[in-house]
mmCIF file of C-alpha atoms and ligand atoms in Angstrom:
data_model
loop_
_atom_site.group_PDB
_atom_site.id
_atom_site.type_symbol
_atom_site.label_atom_id
_atom_site.label_comp_id
_atom_site.label_asym_id
_atom_site.label_seq_id
_atom_site.Cartn_x
_atom_site.Cartn_y
_atom_site.Cartn_z
ATOM 1 C CA UNK A 424 0.106 -0.020 -0.135
ATOM 2 C CA UNK A 425 1.389 3.547 -0.647
ATOM 3 C CA UNK A 426 2.459 5.145 2.272
ATOM 4 C CA UNK A 427 -0.128 7.672 1.878
ATOM 5 C CA UNK A 428 -3.058 5.361 2.012
ATOM 6 C CA UNK A 429 -1.597 3.280 4.575
ATOM 7 C CA UNK A 430 -1.535 6.385 6.769
ATOM 8 C CA UNK A 431 -5.048 7.232 5.957
ATOM 9 C CA UNK A 432 -6.211 3.875 6.753
ATOM 10 C CA UNK A 433 -4.594 3.934 9.881
ATOM 11 C CA UNK A 434 -5.884 7.456 11.019
ATOM 12 C CA UNK A 435 -9.536 7.174 9.778
ATOM 13 C CA UNK A 436 -10.154 3.934 12.001
ATOM 14 C CA UNK A 437 -10.942 4.620 15.235
ATOM 15 C CA UNK A 438 -8.656 2.618 17.642
ATOM 16 C CA UNK A 439 -5.309 3.952 16.665
ATOM 17 C CA UNK A 440 -3.451 6.958 18.126
ATOM 18 C CA UNK A 441 -2.631 9.664 15.166
ATOM 19 C CA UNK A 442 1.140 9.781 16.196
ATOM 20 C CA UNK A 443 2.077 11.624 13.114
ATOM 21 C CA UNK A 444 -0.643 14.183 13.801
ATOM 22 C CA UNK A 445 0.052 14.750 17.182
ATOM 23 C CA UNK A 446 3.652 15.072 16.537
ATOM 24 C CA UNK A 447 3.170 17.710 14.029
ATOM 25 C CA UNK A 448 0.403 19.549 16.237
ATOM 26 C CA UNK A 449 3.121 19.611 19.039
ATOM 27 C CA UNK A 450 5.697 20.861 16.940
ATOM 28 C CA UNK A 451 3.528 23.441 15.990
ATOM 29 C CA UNK A 452 2.779 24.503 19.746
ATOM 30 C CA UNK A 453 6.114 24.019 20.887
ATOM 31 C CA UNK A 454 7.449 27.797 20.734
ATOM 32 C CA UNK A 455 4.215 28.590 22.607
ATOM 33 C CA UNK A 456 4.713 26.382 25.354
ATOM 34 C CA UNK A 457 8.498 27.572 26.035
ATOM 35 C CA UNK A 458 6.979 31.127 26.070
ATOM 36 C CA UNK A 459 3.967 29.962 28.613
ATOM 37 C CA UNK A 460 6.675 28.157 30.690
ATOM 38 C CA UNK A 461 8.996 31.254 30.843
ATOM 39 C CA UNK A 462 6.135 33.328 31.690
ATOM 40 C CA UNK A 463 5.110 31.130 34.661
ATOM 41 C CA UNK A 464 8.538 30.858 36.030
ATOM 42 C CA UNK A 465 8.858 34.719 35.947
ATOM 43 C CA UNK A 466 5.537 34.681 38.004
ATOM 44 C CA UNK A 467 5.568 31.953 40.771
ATOM 45 C CA UNK A 468 2.804 31.634 43.033
ATOM 46 C CA UNK A 469 2.803 29.521 46.275
ATOM 47 C CA UNK A 470 0.064 27.113 46.966
ATOM 48 C CA UNK A 471 -3.496 28.161 46.898
ATOM 49 C CA UNK A 472 -2.366 31.804 45.731
ATOM 50 C CA UNK A 473 -2.224 30.797 41.936
ATOM 51 C CA UNK A 474 -4.380 33.745 41.158
ATOM 52 C CA UNK A 475 -2.582 34.901 38.227
ATOM 53 C CA UNK A 476 -1.501 31.559 37.002
ATOM 54 C CA UNK A 477 -5.287 30.399 36.861
ATOM 55 C CA UNK A 478 -6.130 33.258 34.905
ATOM 56 C CA UNK A 479 -3.539 32.614 32.495
ATOM 57 C CA UNK A 480 -4.901 28.846 32.227
ATOM 58 C CA UNK A 481 -8.458 29.985 32.030
ATOM 59 C CA UNK A 482 -7.756 32.502 29.190
ATOM 60 C CA UNK A 483 -5.999 30.160 27.092
ATOM 61 C CA UNK A 484 -8.390 27.304 27.521
ATOM 62 C CA UNK A 485 -11.374 29.453 26.789
ATOM 63 C CA UNK A 486 -9.399 30.969 23.530
ATOM 64 C CA UNK A 487 -9.255 27.016 22.535
ATOM 65 C CA UNK A 488 -13.274 26.802 22.907
ATOM 66 C CA UNK A 489 -13.059 24.422 25.852
ATOM 67 C CA UNK A 490 -15.630 24.202 28.563
ATOM 68 C CA UNK A 491 -13.796 26.054 31.513
ATOM 69 C CA UNK A 492 -14.636 25.453 35.267
ATOM 70 C CA UNK A 493 -13.249 27.570 38.103
ATOM 71 C CA UNK A 494 -12.443 27.706 40.935
ATOM 72 C CA UNK A 495 -11.444 24.270 41.512
ATOM 73 C CA UNK A 496 -9.829 23.798 44.828
ATOM 74 C CA UNK A 497 -9.603 27.581 45.255
ATOM 75 C CA UNK A 498 -7.411 28.537 42.608
ATOM 76 C CA UNK A 499 -7.315 25.663 40.032
ATOM 77 C CA UNK A 500 -9.135 25.382 36.710
ATOM 78 C CA UNK A 501 -10.801 22.329 34.735
ATOM 79 C CA UNK A 502 -10.742 22.480 30.840
ATOM 80 C CA UNK A 503 -13.211 19.867 29.174
ATOM 81 C CA UNK A 504 -12.774 18.818 25.624
ATOM 82 C CA UNK A 505 -15.359 16.648 24.047
ATOM 83 C CA UNK A 506 -14.235 14.820 20.912
ATOM 84 C CA UNK A 507 -16.195 14.365 17.849
ATOM 85 C CA UNK A 508 -16.265 10.554 18.255
ATOM 86 C CA UNK A 509 -18.186 8.716 21.248
ATOM 87 C CA UNK A 510 -15.916 7.362 24.123
ATOM 88 C CA UNK A 511 -14.907 7.221 27.490
ATOM 89 C CA UNK A 512 -13.385 10.010 29.853
ATOM 90 C CA UNK A 513 -9.641 10.502 30.698
ATOM 91 C CA UNK A 514 -8.104 13.317 32.532
ATOM 92 C CA UNK A 515 -4.773 14.716 32.273
ATOM 93 C CA UNK A 516 -3.394 16.477 35.607
ATOM 94 C CA UNK A 517 -0.793 19.375 36.054
ATOM 95 C CA UNK A 518 0.287 21.062 39.384
ATOM 96 C CA UNK A 519 0.480 24.960 39.087
ATOM 97 C CA UNK A 520 2.211 25.896 42.293
ATOM 98 C CA UNK A 521 5.651 27.264 43.097
ATOM 99 C CA UNK A 522 7.976 26.836 46.216
ATOM 100 C CA UNK A 523 9.211 29.357 48.836
ATOM 101 C CA UNK A 524 12.873 29.548 47.539
ATOM 102 C CA UNK A 525 14.759 32.569 46.164
ATOM 103 C CA UNK A 526 15.981 31.509 42.746
ATOM 104 C CA UNK A 527 19.924 31.925 42.280
ATOM 105 C CA UNK A 528 20.395 30.997 38.625
ATOM 106 C CA UNK A 529 20.862 33.944 36.343
ATOM 107 C CA UNK A 530 18.266 33.017 33.468
ATOM 108 C CA UNK A 531 16.291 35.677 31.463
ATOM 109 C CA UNK A 532 13.114 34.235 32.727
ATOM 110 C CA UNK A 533 14.119 34.321 36.596
ATOM 111 C CA UNK A 534 11.644 34.635 39.178
ATOM 112 C CA UNK A 535 10.515 38.071 39.685
ATOM 113 C CA UNK A 536 9.059 37.512 42.848
ATOM 114 C CA UNK A 537 11.328 37.310 45.987
ATOM 115 C CA UNK A 538 10.793 34.360 48.203
ATOM 116 C CA UNK A 539 9.086 32.274 45.238
ATOM 117 C CA UNK A 540 10.384 29.927 42.434
ATOM 118 C CA UNK A 541 8.819 27.214 40.373
ATOM 119 C CA UNK A 542 11.822 24.802 41.734
ATOM 120 C CA UNK A 543 9.689 21.847 41.275
ATOM 121 C CA UNK A 544 9.029 22.490 37.511
ATOM 122 C CA UNK A 545 5.380 22.865 37.739
ATOM 123 C CA UNK A 546 5.407 25.655 35.362
ATOM 124 C CA UNK A 547 6.557 23.360 32.990
ATOM 125 C CA UNK A 548 3.863 20.929 33.937
ATOM 126 C CA UNK A 549 1.360 23.638 33.363
ATOM 127 C CA UNK A 550 2.446 24.869 30.102
ATOM 128 C CA UNK A 551 2.980 21.176 28.579
ATOM 129 C CA UNK A 552 -0.539 20.321 29.824
ATOM 130 C CA UNK A 553 -2.068 23.742 28.059
ATOM 131 C CA UNK A 554 0.034 22.500 24.992
ATOM 132 C CA UNK A 555 -1.463 18.807 25.121
ATOM 133 C CA UNK A 556 -5.222 20.815 25.321
ATOM 134 C CA UNK A 557 -4.178 22.577 22.182
ATOM 135 C CA UNK A 558 -2.900 19.838 19.964
ATOM 136 C CA UNK A 559 -5.923 17.569 21.082
ATOM 137 C CA UNK A 560 -8.381 20.286 20.451
ATOM 138 C CA UNK A 561 -6.657 20.756 16.846
ATOM 139 C CA UNK A 562 -7.654 17.047 16.226
ATOM 140 C CA UNK A 563 -10.724 16.944 18.198
ATOM 141 C CA UNK A 564 -13.101 15.797 15.480
ATOM 142 C CA UNK A 565 -11.374 12.615 15.438
ATOM 143 C CA UNK A 566 -10.852 12.230 19.274
ATOM 144 C CA UNK A 567 -12.712 9.352 20.657
ATOM 145 C CA UNK A 568 -14.142 10.595 23.747
ATOM 146 C CA UNK A 569 -13.893 13.510 26.394
ATOM 147 C CA UNK A 570 -10.396 14.678 27.770
ATOM 148 C CA UNK A 571 -10.511 16.467 31.254
ATOM 149 C CA UNK A 572 -7.637 18.815 31.699
ATOM 150 C CA UNK A 573 -6.880 19.435 35.470
ATOM 151 C CA UNK A 574 -4.757 22.439 36.611
ATOM 152 C CA UNK A 575 -4.215 21.742 40.312
ATOM 153 C CA UNK A 576 -3.275 24.121 42.816
ATOM 154 C CA UNK A 577 -1.032 23.521 46.074
ATOM 155 C CA UNK A 578 0.509 20.132 45.317
ATOM 156 C CA UNK A 579 3.431 21.149 47.499
ATOM 157 C CA UNK A 580 1.028 21.375 50.127
ATOM 158 C CA UNK A 581 -1.653 24.255 51.402
ATOM 159 C CA UNK A 582 -0.342 27.108 53.745
ATOM 160 C CA UNK A 583 -0.778 26.042 57.387
ATOM 161 C CA UNK A 584 -4.458 25.813 58.327
ATOM 162 C CA UNK A 585 -5.727 25.667 54.913
ATOM 163 C CA UNK A 586 -6.893 22.929 53.078
ATOM 164 C CA UNK A 587 -5.943 22.237 49.444
ATOM 165 C CA UNK A 588 -4.318 20.240 46.597
ATOM 166 C CA UNK A 589 -5.463 16.854 45.342
ATOM 167 C CA UNK A 590 -7.681 16.044 48.429
ATOM 168 C CA UNK A 591 -9.687 19.349 48.006
ATOM 169 C CA UNK A 592 -10.266 18.582 44.196
ATOM 170 C CA UNK A 593 -11.698 15.352 45.071
ATOM 171 C CA UNK A 594 -13.531 16.300 48.250
ATOM 172 C CA UNK A 595 -15.297 18.978 45.889
ATOM 173 C CA UNK A 596 -16.372 16.226 43.255
ATOM 174 C CA UNK A 597 -14.517 18.099 40.586
ATOM 175 C CA UNK A 598 -13.771 14.953 39.260
ATOM 176 C CA UNK A 599 -17.157 13.263 39.277
ATOM 177 C CA UNK A 600 -18.909 14.715 36.214
ATOM 178 C CA UNK A 601 -17.673 13.995 33.710
ATOM 179 C CA UNK A 602 -15.871 10.990 35.732
ATOM 180 C CA UNK A 603 -12.758 10.004 34.137
ATOM 181 C CA UNK A 604 -11.903 6.278 33.845
ATOM 182 C CA UNK A 605 -8.176 6.958 34.087
ATOM 183 C CA UNK A 606 -5.977 9.821 35.076
ATOM 184 C CA UNK A 607 -2.306 10.733 33.855
ATOM 185 C CA UNK A 608 0.416 13.178 35.103
ATOM 186 C CA UNK A 609 4.006 13.649 34.394
ATOM 187 C CA UNK A 610 6.677 15.225 36.523
ATOM 188 C CA UNK A 611 10.006 16.673 35.302
ATOM 189 C CA UNK A 612 13.055 14.466 36.512
ATOM 190 C CA UNK A 613 16.670 16.003 36.629
ATOM 191 C CA UNK A 614 17.932 12.602 36.937
ATOM 192 C CA UNK A 615 16.633 11.631 33.345
ATOM 193 C CA UNK A 616 18.191 12.752 30.221
ATOM 194 C CA UNK A 617 16.108 15.489 28.599
ATOM 195 C CA UNK A 618 13.297 13.944 26.284
ATOM 196 C CA UNK A 619 13.345 10.783 28.030
ATOM 197 C CA UNK A 620 10.139 9.455 29.626
ATOM 198 C CA UNK A 621 10.466 7.086 32.678
ATOM 199 C CA UNK A 622 7.850 4.764 34.086
ATOM 200 C CA UNK A 623 7.238 1.957 36.317
ATOM 201 C CA UNK A 624 4.312 -0.198 37.142
ATOM 202 C CA UNK A 625 2.982 0.009 40.946
ATOM 203 C CA UNK A 626 4.285 2.384 43.329
ATOM 204 C CA UNK A 627 6.439 4.992 41.523
ATOM 205 C CA UNK A 628 6.605 7.194 44.687
ATOM 206 C CA UNK A 629 6.439 6.833 48.288
ATOM 207 C CA UNK A 630 3.545 7.628 50.854
ATOM 208 C CA UNK A 631 4.123 10.770 52.817
ATOM 209 C CA UNK A 632 3.097 11.610 56.479
ATOM 210 C CA UNK A 633 4.178 14.558 58.635
ATOM 211 C CA UNK A 634 4.585 13.506 61.853
ATOM 212 C CA UNK A 635 5.072 15.737 65.117
ATOM 213 C CA UNK A 636 6.145 14.153 68.716
ATOM 214 C CA UNK A 637 5.605 16.441 71.519
ATOM 215 C CA UNK A 638 7.831 15.097 74.754
ATOM 216 C CA UNK A 639 6.748 16.715 78.071
ATOM 217 C CA UNK A 640 8.862 17.297 80.880
ATOM 218 C CA UNK A 641 9.222 19.692 83.952
ATOM 219 C CA UNK A 642 11.381 22.746 84.142
ATOM 220 C CA UNK A 643 14.257 23.121 86.612
ATOM 221 C CA UNK A 644 17.553 24.357 87.009
ATOM 222 C CA UNK A 645 20.058 22.585 84.820
ATOM 223 C CA UNK A 646 22.235 21.600 87.814
ATOM 224 C CA UNK A 647 19.484 19.605 89.686
ATOM 225 C CA UNK A 648 17.851 17.712 86.983
ATOM 226 C CA UNK A 649 16.429 15.444 89.775
ATOM 227 C CA UNK A 650 14.105 18.198 90.782
ATOM 228 C CA UNK A 651 12.352 17.961 87.396
ATOM 229 C CA UNK A 652 11.590 16.114 84.179
ATOM 230 C CA UNK A 653 13.994 16.270 81.494
ATOM 231 C CA UNK A 654 12.639 15.614 77.967
ATOM 232 C CA UNK A 655 15.929 16.036 76.032
ATOM 233 C CA UNK A 656 17.420 12.842 76.843
ATOM 234 C CA UNK A 657 13.950 11.492 76.014
ATOM 235 C CA UNK A 658 14.031 13.223 72.490
ATOM 236 C CA UNK A 659 17.688 12.023 71.807
ATOM 237 C CA UNK A 660 16.493 8.368 72.592
ATOM 238 C CA UNK A 661 13.533 8.746 70.263
ATOM 239 C CA UNK A 662 15.541 9.699 67.332
ATOM 240 C CA UNK A 663 17.568 6.442 67.766
ATOM 241 C CA UNK A 664 14.746 4.158 68.686
ATOM 242 C CA UNK A 665 12.627 5.178 65.781
ATOM 243 C CA UNK A 666 15.636 4.379 63.315
ATOM 244 C CA UNK A 667 16.099 1.046 64.892
ATOM 245 C CA UNK A 668 12.141 0.369 64.473
ATOM 246 C CA UNK A 669 12.736 1.139 60.703
ATOM 247 C CA UNK A 670 15.746 -0.945 60.431
ATOM 248 C CA UNK A 671 14.834 -3.775 62.779
ATOM 249 C CA UNK A 672 11.269 -4.275 63.146
ATOM 250 C CA UNK A 673 10.209 -4.638 59.266
ATOM 251 C CA UNK A 674 11.388 -6.287 56.224
ATOM 252 C CA UNK A 675 14.578 -5.090 54.905
ATOM 253 C CA UNK A 676 13.167 -5.320 51.559
ATOM 254 C CA UNK A 677 10.360 -2.902 51.678
ATOM 255 C CA UNK A 678 11.816 0.529 51.081
ATOM 256 C CA UNK A 679 10.742 2.896 54.098
ATOM 257 C CA UNK A 680 12.227 6.052 55.259
ATOM 258 C CA UNK A 681 11.637 7.972 58.796
ATOM 259 C CA UNK A 682 13.376 11.438 58.986
ATOM 260 C CA UNK A 683 13.384 13.420 61.838
ATOM 261 C CA UNK A 684 14.003 16.925 60.280
ATOM 262 C CA UNK A 685 13.725 19.433 63.513
ATOM 263 C CA UNK A 686 14.099 19.154 67.026
ATOM 264 C CA UNK A 687 13.188 22.058 69.311
ATOM 265 C CA UNK A 688 13.250 22.577 73.091
ATOM 266 C CA UNK A 689 14.449 24.659 75.811
ATOM 267 C CA UNK A 690 15.453 28.226 75.951
ATOM 268 C CA UNK A 691 18.736 28.444 77.962
ATOM 269 C CA UNK A 692 21.835 26.453 78.509
ATOM 270 C CA UNK A 693 21.437 25.936 82.237
ATOM 271 C CA UNK A 694 17.740 25.211 82.347
ATOM 272 C CA UNK A 695 16.033 21.994 82.114
ATOM 273 C CA UNK A 696 13.524 22.149 79.251
ATOM 274 C CA UNK A 697 9.673 21.503 79.925
ATOM 275 C CA UNK A 698 9.083 20.334 76.294
ATOM 276 C CA UNK A 699 10.858 19.088 73.105
ATOM 277 C CA UNK A 700 9.077 18.844 69.905
ATOM 278 C CA UNK A 701 10.402 16.772 67.124
ATOM 279 C CA UNK A 702 9.140 16.892 63.667
ATOM 280 C CA UNK A 703 9.694 14.709 60.744
ATOM 281 C CA UNK A 704 8.577 12.716 57.721
ATOM 282 C CA UNK A 705 7.681 9.144 57.372
ATOM 283 C CA UNK A 706 7.757 7.511 53.707
ATOM 284 C CA UNK A 707 7.122 3.930 52.463
ATOM 285 C CA UNK A 708 6.174 2.381 49.067
ATOM 286 C CA UNK A 709 3.565 -0.140 50.276
ATOM 287 C CA UNK A 710 0.475 0.918 52.165
ATOM 288 C CA UNK A 711 0.697 -2.111 54.538
ATOM 289 C CA UNK A 712 4.241 -1.033 55.534
ATOM 290 C CA UNK A 713 2.866 2.721 55.828
ATOM 291 C CA UNK A 714 -0.042 1.457 58.124
ATOM 292 C CA UNK A 715 2.494 -0.839 60.085
ATOM 293 C CA UNK A 716 5.127 2.178 60.730
ATOM 294 C CA UNK A 717 2.373 4.613 61.919
ATOM 295 C CA UNK A 718 1.167 2.070 64.324
ATOM 296 C CA UNK A 719 4.744 1.048 65.695
ATOM 297 C CA UNK A 720 5.794 4.486 65.776
ATOM 298 C CA UNK A 721 3.038 5.281 68.425
ATOM 299 C CA UNK A 722 3.957 2.246 70.422
ATOM 300 C CA UNK A 723 7.733 3.095 70.512
ATOM 301 C CA UNK A 724 7.375 6.667 71.483
ATOM 302 C CA UNK A 725 4.841 5.752 74.284
ATOM 303 C CA UNK A 726 7.101 3.324 75.709
ATOM 304 C CA UNK A 727 10.129 4.974 75.737
ATOM 305 C CA UNK A 728 8.653 8.241 77.229
ATOM 306 C CA UNK A 729 6.961 6.212 79.885
ATOM 307 C CA UNK A 730 10.420 4.214 80.651
ATOM 308 C CA UNK A 731 11.596 7.933 81.931
ATOM 309 C CA UNK A 732 8.532 8.937 83.590
ATOM 310 C CA UNK A 733 7.496 11.464 80.920
ATOM 311 C CA UNK A 734 4.646 11.682 78.544
ATOM 312 C CA UNK A 735 4.984 12.225 74.714
ATOM 313 C CA UNK A 736 2.359 12.513 71.967
ATOM 314 C CA UNK A 737 2.545 11.497 68.493
ATOM 315 C CA UNK A 738 0.385 13.426 66.106
ATOM 316 C CA UNK A 739 0.045 13.274 62.178
ATOM 317 C CA UNK A 740 -0.294 16.624 60.334
ATOM 318 C CA UNK A 741 -3.228 16.094 57.670
ATOM 319 C CA UNK A 742 -4.083 12.784 56.399
ATOM 320 C CA UNK A 743 -1.093 12.501 54.401
ATOM 321 C CA UNK A 744 -0.508 11.109 50.948
ATOM 322 C CA UNK A 745 -0.622 7.294 50.018
ATOM 323 C CA UNK A 746 2.043 5.769 47.898
ATOM 324 C CA UNK A 747 1.461 6.897 44.130
ATOM 325 C CA UNK A 748 0.676 3.650 42.668
ATOM 326 C CA UNK A 749 0.765 3.129 38.812
ATOM 327 C CA UNK A 750 -2.110 0.917 37.646
ATOM 328 C CA UNK A 751 -0.243 -2.176 35.928
ATOM 329 C CA UNK A 752 -2.868 -3.013 33.521
ATOM 330 C CA UNK A 753 -3.298 0.921 32.329
ATOM 331 C CA UNK A 754 0.831 0.785 32.097
ATOM 332 C CA UNK A 755 0.664 -1.924 29.806
ATOM 333 C CA UNK A 756 -1.988 -0.583 27.510
ATOM 334 C CA UNK A 757 -0.118 3.065 27.519
ATOM 335 C CA UNK A 758 3.604 2.391 27.700
ATOM 336 C CA UNK A 759 3.544 0.848 23.831
ATOM 337 C CA UNK A 760 2.017 3.617 22.878
ATOM 338 C CA UNK A 761 4.540 6.050 24.151
ATOM 339 C CA UNK A 762 7.324 3.754 22.659
ATOM 340 C CA UNK A 763 5.595 3.711 19.059
ATOM 341 C CA UNK A 764 5.240 7.627 19.445
ATOM 342 C CA UNK A 765 8.728 8.568 20.855
ATOM 343 C CA UNK A 766 10.686 5.759 20.227
ATOM 344 C CA UNK A 767 11.558 2.540 22.077
ATOM 345 C CA UNK A 768 14.802 3.846 23.515
ATOM 346 C CA UNK A 769 13.441 7.208 24.684
ATOM 347 C CA UNK A 770 10.736 5.300 26.994
ATOM 348 C CA UNK A 771 12.881 3.520 29.790
ATOM 349 C CA UNK A 772 11.874 1.618 33.039
ATOM 350 C CA UNK A 773 12.846 3.632 36.256
ATOM 351 C CA UNK A 774 12.841 2.785 39.836
ATOM 352 C CA UNK A 775 10.546 4.155 42.363
ATOM 353 C CA UNK A 776 11.560 6.989 44.557
ATOM 354 C CA UNK A 777 10.727 8.144 48.192
ATOM 355 C CA UNK A 778 9.645 11.386 47.077
ATOM 356 C CA UNK A 779 5.788 11.857 47.119
ATOM 357 C CA UNK A 780 2.914 13.410 45.153
ATOM 358 C CA UNK A 781 -0.501 14.365 45.891
ATOM 359 C CA UNK A 782 -1.453 12.692 42.493
ATOM 360 C CA UNK A 783 -1.233 9.651 44.770
ATOM 361 C CA UNK A 784 -4.737 10.411 46.069
ATOM 362 C CA UNK A 785 -6.299 10.479 42.717
ATOM 363 C CA UNK A 786 -4.434 7.215 41.795
ATOM 364 C CA UNK A 787 -6.065 5.550 44.724
ATOM 365 C CA UNK A 788 -9.516 6.180 43.302
ATOM 366 C CA UNK A 789 -8.942 6.208 39.716
ATOM 367 C CA UNK A 790 -6.687 3.973 37.627
ATOM 368 C CA UNK A 791 -3.362 6.104 37.304
ATOM 369 C CA UNK A 792 -0.276 6.582 35.461
ATOM 370 C CA UNK A 793 2.265 9.069 36.399
ATOM 371 C CA UNK A 794 5.652 9.002 34.537
ATOM 372 C CA UNK A 795 8.773 11.167 34.691
ATOM 373 C CA UNK A 796 9.616 13.826 31.880
ATOM 374 C CA UNK A 797 13.483 13.852 31.530
ATOM 375 C CA UNK A 798 14.846 17.339 31.612
ATOM 376 C CA UNK A 799 18.853 16.714 32.594
ATOM 377 C CA UNK A 800 21.168 18.323 30.153
ATOM 378 C CA UNK A 801 24.897 17.953 31.657
ATOM 379 C CA UNK A 802 26.463 19.745 28.587
ATOM 380 C CA UNK A 803 24.354 22.596 29.629
ATOM 381 C CA UNK A 804 24.766 22.431 33.196
ATOM 382 C CA UNK A 805 21.326 21.555 33.843
ATOM 383 C CA UNK A 806 21.645 18.987 36.780
ATOM 384 C CA UNK A 807 20.395 20.575 40.108
ATOM 385 C CA UNK A 808 17.483 18.344 41.935
ATOM 386 C CA UNK A 809 14.023 19.707 41.966
ATOM 387 C CA UNK A 810 13.481 21.872 45.282
ATOM 388 C CA UNK A 811 16.754 23.659 45.135
ATOM 389 C CA UNK A 812 17.522 27.476 44.259
ATOM 390 C CA UNK A 813 19.761 26.230 41.178
ATOM 391 C CA UNK A 814 16.883 24.073 39.509
ATOM 392 C CA UNK A 815 16.084 24.424 35.861
ATOM 393 C CA UNK A 816 15.074 22.316 32.979
ATOM 394 C CA UNK A 817 15.838 21.791 29.303
ATOM 395 C CA UNK A 818 13.310 23.366 27.521
ATOM 396 C CA UNK A 819 13.382 21.096 24.477
ATOM 397 C CA UNK A 820 11.883 18.209 26.558
ATOM 398 C CA UNK A 821 8.411 20.161 26.852
ATOM 399 C CA UNK A 822 7.631 19.346 23.279
ATOM 400 C CA UNK A 823 7.832 15.510 24.373
ATOM 401 C CA UNK A 824 5.935 16.139 27.247
ATOM 402 C CA UNK A 825 3.079 17.500 25.308
ATOM 403 C CA UNK A 826 3.287 14.553 22.987
ATOM 404 C CA UNK A 827 3.437 12.425 25.976
ATOM 405 C CA UNK A 828 0.130 13.578 27.552
ATOM 406 C CA UNK A 829 -1.606 13.689 24.253
ATOM 407 C CA UNK A 830 -0.605 10.260 23.477
ATOM 408 C CA UNK A 831 -1.669 8.774 26.825
ATOM 409 C CA UNK A 832 -5.011 10.525 26.762
ATOM 410 C CA UNK A 833 -5.849 9.048 23.273
ATOM 411 C CA UNK A 834 -4.512 5.778 23.829
ATOM 412 C CA UNK A 835 -6.728 5.234 26.695
ATOM 413 C CA UNK A 836 -9.676 6.563 24.802
ATOM 414 C CA UNK A 837 -9.130 4.233 22.350
ATOM 415 C CA UNK A 838 -8.379 0.918 24.281
ATOM 416 C CA UNK A 839 -10.946 1.548 27.003
HETATM 417 ZN ZN1 LIG B 1185 8.148 19.326 44.726
HETATM 418 ZN ZN1 LIG B 1186 6.542 18.723 41.861
#
């Protein structure tokens, strides 16, 4: 069959992702995606305060003619694209918030807001998802189903005392109508070469729980500890005991991390403190290990405090997030499409990481697939980790991100 005919046969029938059309449409929006990313990078906004970002997203989605819903979880936006062919509903999600970091890299698009920076690449996620919305809109006559574009605030966590992020999106029922049968997201990775896509089935990111331990003692003169109750040695013992718990009480083959990130107590060198507060984070790849750790922490903390006649209380801040679990069946249907579209060598299996994501909350309810988008470029010195003031990304990867999201959505609509 002549090439053109073969191509027409492939694209005319529902059930095949129009790789070539997606690639061409993505190439057409490439410059715009870079421009939007730089615009967002110059104007970073922290969680639940993404007003300018939300407006930019709304304006762009409206210009594409999509149905736009706002506000979603305070400052977020949803765009809905209904394809010309009947079919299921899938969702693509980007996070839109920045971090409280001062940028140190001297680039033309450097953050113009002191104390805020897109140090986790959410500017790129937003720009890439807008690009994917434009690509899929340009092909909507043939699109077999509906795509929900979710621009979510506060992935890094809402400000103290506020709710936000994925849990609030779900609580508001923002994904109930239309209800997606699959959800996808990508995240930039400075550990992966620019343009590569990393994936794995099962857990790809860990659960995340923020804990606070309050050890209560009784103040007295530092030279007469027996007349009070010293919480400092108890706190010190707790730090070691919690590491022993992780290392000795649970299967060594189950990945987990317990980090005590801060200890505060006392106000003078010669006064016994009346309380010490320890704060930290707990991570696990397996929901059962997460549960087990939370329970055993409680027992260890109470036991050690009691052994010294003090009391200690453990509390978790918010509900935390489960591990991000990639649905194995979904991965099996989507990854071959990505390999076909991007080239086999570009799509690589990666190991799970102990970082966390609130995308996990969606994936706990809807079959989900979360992939990494490589943005590393050693030759250009782009190697810094996310959440650092030097972080940057190789923008040549953005168009690959656009193709990845568009391909995942189309493939999911096709096979479901
Ligand atoms: Zn982050
Ligand atoms: Zn992030």
